[in-house]
Amino acid sequence: MQNKTKINRLELISTHFVKELRAIFSDKGALLILIGAMLIYSVVYSIGYFNEVIINQKVGVVDLDHSEMSRKYIRMLDATKDLEITHQPNSLMEAENLFMHNTIEGVVLIPKDFQSDILKGMPANVAVYADASYFLKYKTTYMAASLINSYFGAGVGITKYMLEGKSFDQAKIASDPLPVYYNILYNPASGYASYIMPGIILVIIQQTLLIGIGILGGSFSESKASPFILPENLRYKEIIPYLTGKAGAYLLVSLINVVYGSVLVHHWFSYPDKTSVFNIFMLLFPFVVAVTFLGIVISTLFKHRESAIVFMVFLSPIALFLSGLSWPISSIPAWLVSLSKVMPSTTVIPAYLRLRTMGVSFADLRYDVVFMYIQAAIYVCLTIAYFYARVYFGRRKKVVKAA
């Protein structure tokens, strides 16, 4: 009898698994979201950020000194990979006009008496006008000018000390007695794509899964059909097999997305990778389970598929902003961080970046993994409780009508 019951449950699981897969692949909208969106978004975003860093940003230099040193400074500035001097306006007003018309993206002003002040041993100032409304452009202009200022200043200092009779090595040490050496960890090129895309891929996996489940849930609610195939008096026994089969179908789709986004796309675009594929799947398994059952729970709220699309798309920017990618979690209010834990991406993205980019061991992520398993268990329990309540109140309603 026990073997027969076990076989029946396995049959129910497989039946609902196949049924849900058929629903996914027969619904073009859900299929486009669940699989097509992942295939398209991850590659398009990666191509958009392919250059990693901003190079040859167009700037204008206003040279009011017209001296040998000012021309040398301009040549050094133009030699950097970050900036390209495309214009040399005659006045700051002309440069401002070029900037306002987006002809240039920054302005460097070399003041009058630039060379004279340097030769007199007086400080010479170079003004940099950078677009702080666009931080990446601002950083590129400012950092390039700061770098050239340092090199140019060091060259002036070395020349001065050598004229005083010091050797080149002595002059070099005297001009920079406390040299600064720095190493950029985990992202040596300071590439924007290497920083943003690994986390974005996880957000795409989460949101496409939530939207796809919501669409199918809304469509099923519109049909007003029953998700069960057993008679009403046996539906309590069908709840677990039904949810197992349904979740299994979405986990299979998620596996395709995880392999594509976290393995193939990651490899194609050479994002930082300091762990094994096994560790990646060990970390992402509780994540996709939690997302799947969160999606099933939320999908029960939708009576129409359009409602699912609107609500889930509304959640997408929230999931991104609270993930710690666009703004450090340490700078977000504590209550908002706690609230953001509802979304599985909030926990998995920092853990994933530590594992994949920083190369920490999987054991160091045990608290994050345990938290995601607890999170998944909560969503599983909520889903089971909902369907038990649905079966209970459905039977009670029919009994009342019969009476």
CSV table of C-alpha atoms in Angstrom, one decimal:
chain,number,residue,atom,x,y,z
A,1,MET,CA,0.0,0.0,0.0
A,2,GLN,CA,2.8,2.4,0.9
A,3,ASN,CA,4.6,1.6,-2.4
A,4,LYS,CA,1.4,2.3,-4.3
A,5,THR,CA,0.9,5.6,-2.6
A,6,LYS,CA,4.5,6.5,-3.3
A,7,ILE,CA,4.1,5.6,-7.0
A,8,ASN,CA,0.9,7.7,-7.2
A,9,ARG,CA,2.6,10.7,-5.7
A,10,LEU,CA,5.5,10.4,-8.2
A,11,GLU,CA,3.0,10.2,-11.0
A,12,LEU,CA,1.2,13.3,-9.7
A,13,ILE,CA,4.5,15.1,-9.5
A,14,SER,CA,5.5,14.1,-13.0
A,15,THR,CA,2.0,15.0,-14.3
A,16,HIS,CA,2.1,18.5,-12.8
A,17,PHE,CA,5.7,18.9,-13.9
A,18,VAL,CA,4.8,18.2,-17.5
A,19,LYS,CA,1.6,20.2,-17.3
A,20,GLU,CA,3.5,23.3,-16.1
A,21,LEU,CA,6.2,22.9,-18.8
A,22,ARG,CA,3.5,22.7,-21.4
A,23,ALA,CA,1.9,25.8,-20.0
A,24,ILE,CA,5.3,27.6,-20.2
A,25,PHE,CA,6.1,26.6,-23.7
A,26,SER,CA,2.6,27.1,-25.1
A,27,ASP,CA,2.4,30.7,-23.7
A,28,LYS,CA,4.5,32.9,-26.0
A,29,GLY,CA,4.4,35.8,-23.6
A,30,ALA,CA,5.6,33.7,-20.6
A,31,LEU,CA,8.2,32.0,-22.8
A,32,LEU,CA,9.6,35.3,-24.0
A,33,ILE,CA,9.9,36.5,-20.4
A,34,LEU,CA,11.2,33.3,-18.8
A,35,ILE,CA,13.8,32.4,-21.4
A,36,GLY,CA,13.9,35.1,-24.2
A,37,ALA,CA,14.5,38.0,-21.9
A,38,MET,CA,17.4,36.3,-20.2
A,39,LEU,CA,19.0,35.5,-23.6
A,40,ILE,CA,18.6,39.0,-24.8
A,41,TYR,CA,19.1,41.3,-21.8
A,42,SER,CA,22.3,39.7,-20.5
A,43,VAL,CA,24.0,39.9,-23.9
A,44,VAL,CA,22.7,43.4,-24.8
A,45,TYR,CA,23.7,44.9,-21.5
A,46,SER,CA,27.1,43.2,-21.6
A,47,ILE,CA,27.7,44.5,-25.2
A,48,GLY,CA,26.7,48.0,-24.1
A,49,TYR,CA,29.3,47.9,-21.3
A,50,PHE,CA,31.9,46.0,-23.4
A,51,ASN,CA,34.5,48.8,-23.3
A,52,GLU,CA,34.5,48.6,-19.5
A,53,VAL,CA,36.0,52.1,-19.1
A,54,ILE,CA,35.5,55.5,-20.7
A,55,ILE,CA,38.3,56.3,-23.1
A,56,ASN,CA,39.1,59.3,-25.4
A,57,GLN,CA,36.5,61.5,-23.7
A,58,LYS,CA,36.4,64.7,-25.7
A,59,VAL,CA,37.6,67.8,-23.8
A,60,GLY,CA,38.6,71.3,-24.6
A,61,VAL,CA,41.7,73.1,-23.3
A,62,VAL,CA,41.8,76.9,-22.9
A,63,ASP,CA,45.5,77.9,-23.0
A,64,LEU,CA,45.8,81.5,-21.8
A,65,ASP,CA,49.6,81.2,-21.4
A,66,HIS,CA,50.7,80.0,-24.8
A,67,SER,CA,54.1,79.0,-23.4
A,68,GLU,CA,56.4,76.0,-23.9
A,69,MET,CA,55.3,74.5,-20.6
A,70,SER,CA,51.6,74.9,-21.3
A,71,ARG,CA,52.0,73.2,-24.6
A,72,LYS,CA,53.9,70.4,-23.0
A,73,TYR,CA,51.1,70.1,-20.4
A,74,ILE,CA,48.5,69.9,-23.2
A,75,ARG,CA,50.5,67.2,-25.0
A,76,MET,CA,50.8,65.1,-21.8
A,77,LEU,CA,47.0,65.5,-21.2
A,78,ASP,CA,46.2,64.4,-24.8
A,79,ALA,CA,48.5,61.4,-24.5
A,80,THR,CA,46.3,59.8,-21.8
A,81,LYS,CA,43.9,57.1,-22.9
A,82,ASP,CA,41.1,58.8,-20.9
A,83,LEU,CA,41.0,62.1,-22.7
A,84,GLU,CA,41.2,63.4,-26.3
A,85,ILE,CA,41.7,67.1,-26.8
A,86,THR,CA,39.4,68.0,-29.7
A,87,HIS,CA,39.2,71.7,-29.2
A,88,GLN,CA,41.4,74.5,-28.0
A,89,PRO,CA,39.0,77.5,-27.6
A,90,ASN,CA,40.4,81.0,-27.1
A,91,SER,CA,38.3,81.8,-24.0
A,92,LEU,CA,36.5,80.2,-21.1
A,93,MET,CA,33.2,81.6,-22.5
A,94,GLU,CA,33.8,79.9,-25.9
A,95,ALA,CA,34.6,76.6,-24.1
A,96,GLU,CA,31.4,76.9,-22.0
A,97,ASN,CA,29.4,77.3,-25.2
A,98,LEU,CA,31.0,74.1,-26.7
A,99,PHE,CA,30.3,72.3,-23.4
A,100,MET,CA,26.6,73.4,-23.4
A,101,HIS,CA,26.2,72.1,-26.9
A,102,ASN,CA,27.7,68.7,-26.0
A,103,THR,CA,30.6,69.2,-28.4
A,104,ILE,CA,33.0,68.6,-25.5
A,105,GLU,CA,32.5,66.8,-22.2
A,106,GLY,CA,35.0,68.7,-20.0
A,107,VAL,CA,37.2,71.8,-20.0
A,108,VAL,CA,40.8,72.4,-18.7
A,109,LEU,CA,41.9,76.0,-18.2
A,110,ILE,CA,45.6,76.8,-18.2
A,111,PRO,CA,45.9,80.3,-16.7
A,112,LYS,CA,48.1,83.2,-17.9
A,113,ASP,CA,51.6,83.3,-16.3
A,114,PHE,CA,51.5,79.5,-16.0
A,115,GLN,CA,55.2,79.1,-17.0
A,116,SER,CA,56.3,82.2,-15.3
A,117,ASP,CA,54.9,81.2,-11.9
A,118,ILE,CA,56.5,77.7,-12.2
A,119,LEU,CA,59.9,79.3,-13.1
A,120,LYS,CA,59.6,81.6,-10.1
A,121,GLY,CA,58.9,78.7,-7.8
A,122,MET,CA,55.3,79.9,-7.2
A,123,PRO,CA,52.3,77.5,-7.3
A,124,ALA,CA,50.6,77.4,-10.7
A,125,ASN,CA,46.9,76.4,-10.8
A,126,VAL,CA,45.1,74.5,-13.5
A,127,ALA,CA,41.3,74.6,-13.4
A,128,VAL,CA,39.3,71.6,-14.4
A,129,TYR,CA,35.6,71.9,-15.3
A,130,ALA,CA,34.1,68.4,-15.2
A,131,ASP,CA,30.4,67.3,-15.6
A,132,ALA,CA,29.5,66.2,-12.1
A,133,SER,CA,25.9,65.4,-13.2
A,134,TYR,CA,27.4,62.3,-14.9
A,135,PHE,CA,29.8,60.7,-12.3
A,136,LEU,CA,31.6,58.5,-14.8
A,137,LYS,CA,32.5,61.4,-17.0
A,138,TYR,CA,33.4,63.5,-14.0
A,139,LYS,CA,35.7,60.8,-12.7
A,140,THR,CA,37.4,60.3,-16.0
A,141,THR,CA,38.1,64.0,-16.6
A,142,TYR,CA,39.1,64.7,-13.0
A,143,MET,CA,41.4,61.7,-12.5
A,144,ALA,CA,43.1,62.2,-15.8
A,145,ALA,CA,43.9,65.8,-15.0
A,146,SER,CA,45.0,64.9,-11.5
A,147,LEU,CA,47.4,62.2,-12.9
A,148,ILE,CA,49.0,64.7,-15.3
A,149,ASN,CA,49.3,67.3,-12.6
A,150,SER,CA,51.2,64.8,-10.5
A,151,TYR,CA,53.5,63.8,-13.3
A,152,PHE,CA,54.0,67.3,-14.5
A,153,GLY,CA,54.7,68.6,-11.0
A,154,ALA,CA,57.1,65.8,-10.3
A,155,GLY,CA,59.0,66.6,-13.5
A,156,VAL,CA,59.3,70.3,-12.5
A,157,GLY,CA,60.5,69.2,-9.0
A,158,ILE,CA,63.1,66.8,-10.4
A,159,THR,CA,64.4,69.5,-12.8
A,160,LYS,CA,64.7,72.0,-10.0
A,161,TYR,CA,66.7,69.6,-7.7
A,162,MET,CA,69.0,68.6,-10.5
A,163,LEU,CA,69.8,72.2,-11.2
A,164,GLU,CA,70.8,72.4,-7.5
A,165,GLY,CA,73.4,69.7,-8.2
A,166,LYS,CA,71.6,66.5,-7.1
A,167,SER,CA,71.7,63.4,-9.1
A,168,PHE,CA,68.6,62.1,-10.9
A,169,ASP,CA,67.8,59.5,-8.2
A,170,GLN,CA,68.4,62.0,-5.4
A,171,ALA,CA,66.1,64.5,-7.2
A,172,LYS,CA,63.5,61.9,-7.7
A,173,ILE,CA,63.4,61.0,-4.0
A,174,ALA,CA,63.5,64.6,-3.0
A,175,SER,CA,60.5,65.5,-5.2
A,176,ASP,CA,58.5,62.6,-3.9
A,177,PRO,CA,59.8,61.5,-0.5
A,178,LEU,CA,56.7,59.5,0.3
A,179,PRO,CA,55.6,57.7,-2.9
A,180,VAL,CA,52.2,56.1,-3.0
A,181,TYR,CA,51.8,52.7,-4.4
A,182,TYR,CA,48.3,51.3,-4.8
A,183,ASN,CA,46.8,48.0,-6.0
A,184,ILE,CA,43.2,47.8,-7.3
A,185,LEU,CA,41.8,44.6,-5.9
A,186,TYR,CA,39.4,42.2,-7.7
A,187,ASN,CA,38.8,44.5,-10.7
A,188,PRO,CA,42.3,45.7,-11.8
A,189,ALA,CA,41.0,47.6,-14.9
A,190,SER,CA,38.3,49.4,-12.8
A,191,GLY,CA,35.9,48.1,-15.5
A,192,TYR,CA,32.3,49.1,-15.1
A,193,ALA,CA,30.9,45.9,-16.7
A,194,SER,CA,33.0,43.7,-14.5
A,195,TYR,CA,31.5,45.5,-11.5
A,196,ILE,CA,27.9,45.8,-12.5
A,197,MET,CA,27.0,42.9,-14.8
A,198,PRO,CA,27.5,39.8,-12.5
A,199,GLY,CA,24.9,41.3,-10.1
A,200,ILE,CA,22.6,42.5,-12.9
A,201,ILE,CA,22.5,39.0,-14.3
A,202,LEU,CA,21.1,37.7,-11.0
A,203,VAL,CA,18.5,40.5,-10.9
A,204,ILE,CA,17.5,39.5,-14.5
A,205,ILE,CA,17.2,35.8,-13.4
A,206,GLN,CA,15.0,36.8,-10.5
A,207,GLN,CA,12.8,39.3,-12.2
A,208,THR,CA,12.2,37.3,-15.3
A,209,LEU,CA,11.2,34.3,-13.2
A,210,LEU,CA,8.9,36.3,-11.0
A,211,ILE,CA,7.2,38.0,-14.0
A,212,GLY,CA,6.9,34.7,-15.9
A,213,ILE,CA,5.3,32.9,-13.0
A,214,GLY,CA,3.0,35.9,-12.4
A,215,ILE,CA,1.9,35.9,-16.0
A,216,LEU,CA,1.0,32.2,-16.0
A,217,GLY,CA,-0.6,32.5,-12.6
A,218,GLY,CA,-2.8,35.4,-13.9
A,219,SER,CA,-3.7,33.5,-17.0
A,220,PHE,CA,-4.7,30.5,-14.9
A,221,SER,CA,-6.8,32.7,-12.7
A,222,GLU,CA,-8.6,34.1,-15.7
A,223,SER,CA,-9.5,30.5,-16.8
A,224,LYS,CA,-11.1,29.8,-13.4
A,225,ALA,CA,-10.0,26.2,-13.7
A,226,SER,CA,-8.8,24.1,-10.8
A,227,PRO,CA,-5.1,23.3,-10.6
A,228,PHE,CA,-5.9,19.8,-9.1
A,229,ILE,CA,-6.8,16.6,-10.9
A,230,LEU,CA,-7.9,14.5,-8.0
A,231,PRO,CA,-11.4,14.5,-6.5
A,232,GLU,CA,-12.0,17.1,-3.8
A,233,ASN,CA,-11.8,14.6,-0.9
A,234,LEU,CA,-8.2,13.7,-2.0
A,235,ARG,CA,-6.9,17.2,-2.9
A,236,TYR,CA,-5.1,17.6,0.5
A,237,LYS,CA,-2.8,14.8,-0.7
A,238,GLU,CA,-2.2,16.4,-4.0
A,239,ILE,CA,-1.0,19.8,-2.7
A,240,ILE,CA,2.6,18.7,-2.1
A,241,PRO,CA,3.0,16.8,-5.4
A,242,TYR,CA,1.3,19.7,-7.3
A,243,LEU,CA,3.7,22.3,-5.9
A,244,THR,CA,6.7,20.0,-6.3
A,245,GLY,CA,5.9,19.4,-10.0
A,246,LYS,CA,5.1,23.1,-10.6
A,247,ALA,CA,8.2,24.3,-8.9
A,248,GLY,CA,10.3,21.7,-10.7
A,249,ALA,CA,9.3,23.1,-14.0
A,250,TYR,CA,10.4,26.6,-13.1
A,251,LEU,CA,13.6,25.2,-11.5
A,252,LEU,CA,14.4,23.6,-14.9
A,253,VAL,CA,13.9,26.9,-16.7
A,254,SER,CA,16.0,28.6,-14.0
A,255,LEU,CA,18.8,26.1,-14.5
A,256,ILE,CA,18.9,27.1,-18.2
A,257,ASN,CA,19.1,30.7,-17.3
A,258,VAL,CA,21.8,30.2,-14.6
A,259,VAL,CA,24.0,28.2,-17.0
A,260,TYR,CA,23.5,30.8,-19.7
A,261,GLY,CA,23.9,33.9,-17.6
A,262,SER,CA,26.3,32.9,-14.9
A,263,VAL,CA,28.5,30.5,-16.9
A,264,LEU,CA,28.4,31.3,-20.6
A,265,VAL,CA,27.9,35.0,-20.6
A,266,HIS,CA,30.4,35.4,-17.8
A,267,HIS,CA,32.9,33.5,-19.9
A,268,TRP,CA,32.2,35.3,-23.2
A,269,PHE,CA,32.8,38.7,-21.7
A,270,SER,CA,35.7,37.7,-19.4
A,271,TYR,CA,34.2,38.9,-16.1
A,272,PRO,CA,36.2,38.2,-13.0
A,273,ASP,CA,35.9,34.5,-12.0
A,274,LYS,CA,37.7,33.1,-9.0
A,275,THR,CA,35.6,30.1,-8.1
A,276,SER,CA,34.2,26.8,-9.5
A,277,VAL,CA,31.0,26.2,-11.4
A,278,PHE,CA,30.0,23.7,-8.6
A,279,ASN,CA,30.2,26.5,-5.9
A,280,ILE,CA,28.2,28.8,-8.1
A,281,PHE,CA,25.4,26.3,-8.4
A,282,MET,CA,25.6,25.5,-4.7
A,283,LEU,CA,25.0,29.2,-3.9
A,284,LEU,CA,22.4,29.9,-6.5
A,285,PHE,CA,20.2,26.8,-5.8
A,286,PRO,CA,18.6,28.2,-2.7
A,287,PHE,CA,18.2,31.5,-4.5
A,288,VAL,CA,16.2,30.1,-7.4
A,289,VAL,CA,14.1,27.9,-5.0
A,290,ALA,CA,13.3,31.0,-2.9
A,291,VAL,CA,12.5,33.1,-6.0
A,292,THR,CA,10.3,30.3,-7.5
A,293,PHE,CA,8.1,29.9,-4.4
A,294,LEU,CA,8.0,33.7,-3.9
A,295,GLY,CA,6.7,33.9,-7.4
A,296,ILE,CA,4.1,31.2,-6.8
A,297,VAL,CA,2.9,33.0,-3.7
A,298,ILE,CA,2.7,36.3,-5.4
A,299,SER,CA,1.0,34.9,-8.5
A,300,THR,CA,-2.0,33.8,-6.4
A,301,LEU,CA,-2.8,37.5,-5.9
A,302,PHE,CA,-3.3,38.2,-9.6
A,303,LYS,CA,-6.6,37.7,-11.4
A,304,HIS,CA,-5.3,38.9,-14.7
A,305,ARG,CA,-1.9,38.4,-16.5
A,306,GLU,CA,-1.6,42.1,-17.1
A,307,SER,CA,-1.7,42.8,-13.4
A,308,ALA,CA,1.3,40.4,-12.9
A,309,ILE,CA,3.3,42.3,-15.5
A,310,VAL,CA,2.7,45.7,-14.1
A,311,PHE,CA,3.4,44.7,-10.5
A,312,MET,CA,6.5,42.6,-11.2
A,313,VAL,CA,8.0,45.3,-13.5
A,314,PHE,CA,7.4,47.8,-10.7
A,315,LEU,CA,9.4,45.6,-8.4
A,316,SER,CA,12.4,45.4,-10.8
A,317,PRO,CA,14.0,48.8,-10.1
A,318,ILE,CA,13.4,48.3,-6.3
A,319,ALA,CA,15.2,45.0,-6.4
A,320,LEU,CA,18.1,46.6,-8.2
A,321,PHE,CA,18.4,49.7,-6.0
A,322,LEU,CA,18.2,47.7,-2.8
A,323,SER,CA,20.7,45.1,-4.0
A,324,GLY,CA,23.8,47.2,-3.1
A,325,LEU,CA,24.9,47.6,-6.7
A,326,SER,CA,23.9,51.2,-7.3
A,327,TRP,CA,24.4,52.3,-3.7
A,328,PRO,CA,26.3,50.6,-0.8
A,329,ILE,CA,24.1,48.7,1.6
A,330,SER,CA,26.0,50.3,4.5
A,331,SER,CA,24.6,53.7,3.5
A,332,ILE,CA,21.0,52.5,3.2
A,333,PRO,CA,18.7,53.0,6.2
A,334,ALA,CA,18.7,49.9,8.4
A,335,TRP,CA,14.9,49.5,8.2
A,336,LEU,CA,15.0,49.6,4.4
A,337,VAL,CA,17.8,47.0,4.4
A,338,SER,CA,15.7,44.7,6.6
A,339,LEU,CA,12.6,45.2,4.3
A,340,SER,CA,14.7,44.5,1.3
A,341,LYS,CA,15.5,41.0,2.6
A,342,VAL,CA,12.1,39.9,1.3
A,343,MET,CA,13.8,39.9,-2.1
A,344,PRO,CA,16.2,36.9,-2.5
A,345,SER,CA,18.5,39.0,-4.7
A,346,THR,CA,19.4,41.3,-1.8
A,347,THR,CA,21.1,38.4,0.0
A,348,VAL,CA,22.5,36.5,-3.0
A,349,ILE,CA,24.2,39.4,-4.9
A,350,PRO,CA,26.7,40.4,-2.2
A,351,ALA,CA,27.5,36.7,-1.6
A,352,TYR,CA,27.8,36.0,-5.3
A,353,LEU,CA,30.2,38.9,-5.8
A,354,ARG,CA,32.4,37.8,-2.9
A,355,LEU,CA,32.5,34.2,-4.2
A,356,ARG,CA,32.9,35.0,-7.9
A,357,THR,CA,34.9,38.3,-7.9
A,358,MET,CA,36.8,38.3,-4.6
A,359,GLY,CA,37.4,34.5,-4.5
A,360,VAL,CA,36.3,33.8,-0.9
A,361,SER,CA,35.7,30.2,0.0
A,362,PHE,CA,32.2,28.8,0.0
A,363,ALA,CA,32.5,28.2,3.7
A,364,ASP,CA,32.7,31.9,4.3
A,365,LEU,CA,29.2,32.3,2.7
A,366,ARG,CA,27.6,29.8,5.1
A,367,TYR,CA,25.4,32.4,6.8
A,368,ASP,CA,24.2,33.8,3.5
A,369,VAL,CA,23.4,30.3,2.2
A,370,VAL,CA,21.6,29.3,5.5
A,371,PHE,CA,19.6,32.6,5.3
A,372,MET,CA,18.5,31.8,1.8
A,373,TYR,CA,17.5,28.3,2.7
A,374,ILE,CA,15.4,29.7,5.6
A,375,GLN,CA,14.0,32.3,3.2
A,376,ALA,CA,13.1,29.5,0.7
A,377,ALA,CA,11.5,27.4,3.5
A,378,ILE,CA,9.3,30.4,4.6
A,379,TYR,CA,8.1,30.9,1.0
A,380,VAL,CA,7.5,27.1,0.7
A,381,CYS,CA,5.4,27.1,3.9
A,382,LEU,CA,3.4,30.2,2.8
A,383,THR,CA,2.7,28.5,-0.5
A,384,ILE,CA,1.6,25.2,1.1
A,385,ALA,CA,-0.5,27.1,3.7
A,386,TYR,CA,-2.3,29.1,0.9
A,387,PHE,CA,-3.2,26.0,-1.1
A,388,TYR,CA,-4.3,24.1,2.1
A,389,ALA,CA,-6.5,27.1,2.9
A,390,ARG,CA,-7.8,27.2,-0.7
A,391,VAL,CA,-8.8,23.5,-0.6
A,392,TYR,CA,-10.4,23.8,2.9
A,393,PHE,CA,-12.4,26.9,2.1
A,394,GLY,CA,-13.4,25.6,-1.3
A,395,ARG,CA,-14.9,22.4,0.2
A,396,ARG,CA,-16.5,24.4,3.0
A,397,LYS,CA,-18.1,26.7,0.5
A,398,LYS,CA,-19.6,23.8,-1.4
A,399,VAL,CA,-20.9,22.2,1.8
A,400,VAL,CA,-22.7,25.5,2.7
A,401,LYS,CA,-24.2,25.8,-0.8
A,402,ALA,CA,-25.4,22.1,-0.6
A,403,ALA,CA,-27.0,22.8,2.8
